[in-house]
JSON list of C-alpha atoms in Angstrom, two decimals:
[
{"chain": "K", "resi": 1107, "resn": "MET", "atom": "CA", "xyz": [-102.30, 119.92, 85.43]},
{"chain": "K", "resi": 1108, "resn": "THR", "atom": "CA", "xyz": [-105.67, 118.17, 85.51]},
{"chain": "K", "resi": 1109, "resn": "GLU", "atom": "CA", "xyz": [-108.79, 118.78, 87.53]},
{"chain": "K", "resi": 1110, "resn": "ALA", "atom": "CA", "xyz": [-109.82, 116.11, 90.00]},
{"chain": "K", "resi": 1111, "resn": "GLY", "atom": "CA", "xyz": [-112.14, 113.58, 88.40]},
{"chain": "K", "resi": 1112, "resn": "TRP", "atom": "CA", "xyz": [-111.18, 114.40, 84.79]},
{"chain": "K", "resi": 1113, "resn": "GLU", "atom": "CA", "xyz": [-108.27, 111.99, 84.44]},
{"chain": "K", "resi": 1114, "resn": "GLY", "atom": "CA", "xyz": [-108.78, 109.70, 81.47]},
{"chain": "K", "resi": 1115, "resn": "ALA", "atom": "CA", "xyz": [-111.94, 111.47, 80.33]},
{"chain": "K", "resi": 1116, "resn": "GLU", "atom": "CA", "xyz": [-112.53, 111.41, 76.58]},
{"chain": "K", "resi": 1117, "resn": "PRO", "atom": "CA", "xyz": [-112.88, 114.79, 74.84]},
{"chain": "K", "resi": 1118, "resn": "ALA", "atom": "CA", "xyz": [-116.40, 115.71, 73.77]},
{"chain": "K", "resi": 1119, "resn": "PHE", "atom": "CA", "xyz": [-115.24, 116.15, 70.18]},
{"chain": "K", "resi": 1120, "resn": "PRO", "atom": "CA", "xyz": [-112.32, 114.27, 68.64]},
{"chain": "K", "resi": 1121, "resn": "HIS", "atom": "CA", "xyz": [-109.61, 116.48, 67.16]},
{"chain": "K", "resi": 1122, "resn": "ASN", "atom": "CA", "xyz": [-109.45, 114.58, 63.88]},
{"chain": "K", "resi": 1123, "resn": "ILE", "atom": "CA", "xyz": [-113.05, 114.80, 62.67]},
{"chain": "K", "resi": 1124, "resn": "GLN", "atom": "CA", "xyz": [-113.38, 114.10, 58.96]},
{"chain": "K", "resi": 1125, "resn": "ALA", "atom": "CA", "xyz": [-116.67, 114.59, 57.15]},
{"chain": "K", "resi": 1126, "resn": "GLU", "atom": "CA", "xyz": [-118.17, 111.48, 55.60]},
{"chain": "K", "resi": 1127, "resn": "GLY", "atom": "CA", "xyz": [-117.23, 111.30, 51.94]},
{"chain": "K", "resi": 1128, "resn": "SER", "atom": "CA", "xyz": [-114.46, 113.89, 52.21]},
{"chain": "K", "resi": 1129, "resn": "PRO", "atom": "CA", "xyz": [-111.13, 113.02, 50.62]},
{"chain": "K", "resi": 1130, "resn": "GLU", "atom": "CA", "xyz": [-108.22, 111.82, 52.68]},
{"chain": "K", "resi": 1131, "resn": "PRO", "atom": "CA", "xyz": [-105.86, 114.68, 53.67]},
{"chain": "K", "resi": 1132, "resn": "GLU", "atom": "CA", "xyz": [-103.04, 113.19, 51.60]},
{"chain": "K", "resi": 1133, "resn": "ALA", "atom": "CA", "xyz": [-105.23, 113.26, 48.48]},
{"chain": "K", "resi": 1134, "resn": "VAL", "atom": "CA", "xyz": [-106.10, 116.91, 49.03]},
{"chain": "K", "resi": 1135, "resn": "ALA", "atom": "CA", "xyz": [-102.51, 117.94, 49.69]},
{"chain": "K", "resi": 1136, "resn": "GLY", "atom": "CA", "xyz": [-101.34, 116.37, 46.43]},
{"chain": "K", "resi": 1137, "resn": "ARG", "atom": "CA", "xyz": [-104.05, 117.74, 44.17]},
{"chain": "K", "resi": 1138, "resn": "THR", "atom": "CA", "xyz": [-103.40, 120.15, 41.36]},
{"chain": "K", "resi": 1139, "resn": "SER", "atom": "CA", "xyz": [-105.82, 122.86, 40.37]},
{"chain": "K", "resi": 1140, "resn": "GLY", "atom": "CA", "xyz": [-105.02, 123.04, 36.68]},
{"chain": "K", "resi": 1141, "resn": "GLY", "atom": "CA", "xyz": [-104.87, 126.82, 37.09]},
{"chain": "K", "resi": 1142, "resn": "ASP", "atom": "CA", "xyz": [-101.99, 129.23, 36.87]},
{"chain": "K", "resi": 1143, "resn": "GLY", "atom": "CA", "xyz": [-100.33, 127.93, 40.03]},
{"chain": "K", "resi": 1144, "resn": "SER", "atom": "CA", "xyz": [-100.88, 131.05, 42.12]},
{"chain": "K", "resi": 1145, "resn": "VAL", "atom": "CA", "xyz": [-102.81, 129.15, 44.80]},
{"chain": "K", "resi": 1146, "resn": "GLU", "atom": "CA", "xyz": [-100.19, 126.42, 44.98]},
{"chain": "K", "resi": 1147, "resn": "SER", "atom": "CA", "xyz": [-97.46, 129.06, 45.15]},
{"chain": "K", "resi": 1148, "resn": "ALA", "atom": "CA", "xyz": [-99.19, 130.85, 48.01]},
{"chain": "K", "resi": 1149, "resn": "MET", "atom": "CA", "xyz": [-99.83, 127.64, 49.92]},
{"chain": "K", "resi": 1150, "resn": "ALA", "atom": "CA", "xyz": [-96.24, 126.46, 49.40]},
{"chain": "K", "resi": 1151, "resn": "ARG", "atom": "CA", "xyz": [-95.08, 129.40, 51.49]},
{"chain": "K", "resi": 1152, "resn": "LEU", "atom": "CA", "xyz": [-96.74, 127.69, 54.46]},
{"chain": "K", "resi": 1153, "resn": "ASP", "atom": "CA", "xyz": [-94.31, 124.77, 54.11]},
{"chain": "K", "resi": 1154, "resn": "GLY", "atom": "CA", "xyz": [-91.70, 124.98, 56.81]},
{"chain": "K", "resi": 1155, "resn": "LEU", "atom": "CA", "xyz": [-93.79, 127.32, 58.93]},
{"chain": "K", "resi": 1156, "resn": "ALA", "atom": "CA", "xyz": [-93.31, 125.03, 61.92]},
{"chain": "K", "resi": 1157, "resn": "GLU", "atom": "CA", "xyz": [-89.58, 125.68, 61.82]},
{"chain": "K", "resi": 1158, "resn": "ARG", "atom": "CA", "xyz": [-90.04, 129.47, 61.92]},
{"chain": "K", "resi": 1159, "resn": "PRO", "atom": "CA", "xyz": [-90.47, 131.40, 65.17]},
{"chain": "K", "resi": 1160, "resn": "VAL", "atom": "CA", "xyz": [-94.11, 131.71, 66.20]},
{"chain": "K", "resi": 1161, "resn": "GLY", "atom": "CA", "xyz": [-93.77, 135.48, 66.12]},
{"chain": "K", "resi": 1162, "resn": "GLU", "atom": "CA", "xyz": [-93.34, 135.29, 62.33]},
{"chain": "K", "resi": 1163, "resn": "HIS", "atom": "CA", "xyz": [-96.44, 133.14, 61.70]},
{"chain": "K", "resi": 1164, "resn": "VAL", "atom": "CA", "xyz": [-99.01, 135.96, 61.61]},
{"chain": "K", "resi": 1165, "resn": "ALA", "atom": "CA", "xyz": [-97.05, 137.88, 58.98]},
{"chain": "K", "resi": 1166, "resn": "VAL", "atom": "CA", "xyz": [-96.78, 134.76, 56.80]},
{"chain": "K", "resi": 1167, "resn": "PHE", "atom": "CA", "xyz": [-100.50, 134.00, 57.19]},
{"chain": "K", "resi": 1168, "resn": "GLU", "atom": "CA", "xyz": [-101.42, 137.58, 56.30]},
{"chain": "K", "resi": 1169, "resn": "GLU", "atom": "CA", "xyz": [-99.18, 137.51, 53.23]},
{"chain": "K", "resi": 1170, "resn": "VAL", "atom": "CA", "xyz": [-100.63, 134.21, 52.02]},
{"chain": "K", "resi": 1171, "resn": "LEU", "atom": "CA", "xyz": [-104.18, 135.41, 52.73]},
{"chain": "K", "resi": 1172, "resn": "GLY", "atom": "CA", "xyz": [-103.53, 138.57, 50.71]},
{"chain": "K", "resi": 1173, "resn": "ASP", "atom": "CA", "xyz": [-102.25, 136.54, 47.78]},
{"chain": "K", "resi": 1174, "resn": "LEU", "atom": "CA", "xyz": [-105.24, 134.20, 47.91]},
{"chain": "K", "resi": 1175, "resn": "GLU", "atom": "CA", "xyz": [-107.65, 137.13, 48.06]},
{"chain": "K", "resi": 1176, "resn": "HIS", "atom": "CA", "xyz": [-105.90, 138.69, 45.05]},
{"chain": "K", "resi": 1177, "resn": "THR", "atom": "CA", "xyz": [-106.21, 135.38, 43.17]},
{"chain": "K", "resi": 1178, "resn": "LEU", "atom": "CA", "xyz": [-109.93, 135.15, 43.97]},
{"chain": "K", "resi": 1179, "resn": "ALA", "atom": "CA", "xyz": [-110.49, 138.75, 42.86]},
{"chain": "K", "resi": 1180, "resn": "SER", "atom": "CA", "xyz": [-108.72, 138.07, 39.56]},
{"chain": "K", "resi": 1181, "resn": "VAL", "atom": "CA", "xyz": [-110.96, 135.03, 38.97]},
{"chain": "K", "resi": 1182, "resn": "ASP", "atom": "CA", "xyz": [-114.02, 137.23, 39.49]},
{"chain": "K", "resi": 1183, "resn": "GLU", "atom": "CA", "xyz": [-112.64, 139.74, 36.98]},
{"chain": "K", "resi": 1184, "resn": "ARG", "atom": "CA", "xyz": [-112.14, 137.04, 34.32]},
{"chain": "K", "resi": 1185, "resn": "THR", "atom": "CA", "xyz": [-115.67, 135.68, 34.61]}
]
């Protein structure tokens, strides 16, 4: 459903904004950290999220966030 007069209007901000000089998404997705793999392991759990029911997404995000926070805290402890 569109409002009268808005048909064909361009959005104010494009959805695919990429900062000048930032790496291409494919390059970022394929990078390795050289660390212990805990970040990659946490992020890998997001793979296939689109196939899961939306009701399960928040629990997965919270679990991954918790793991990433734990990883960051352990980095702080080592330095």
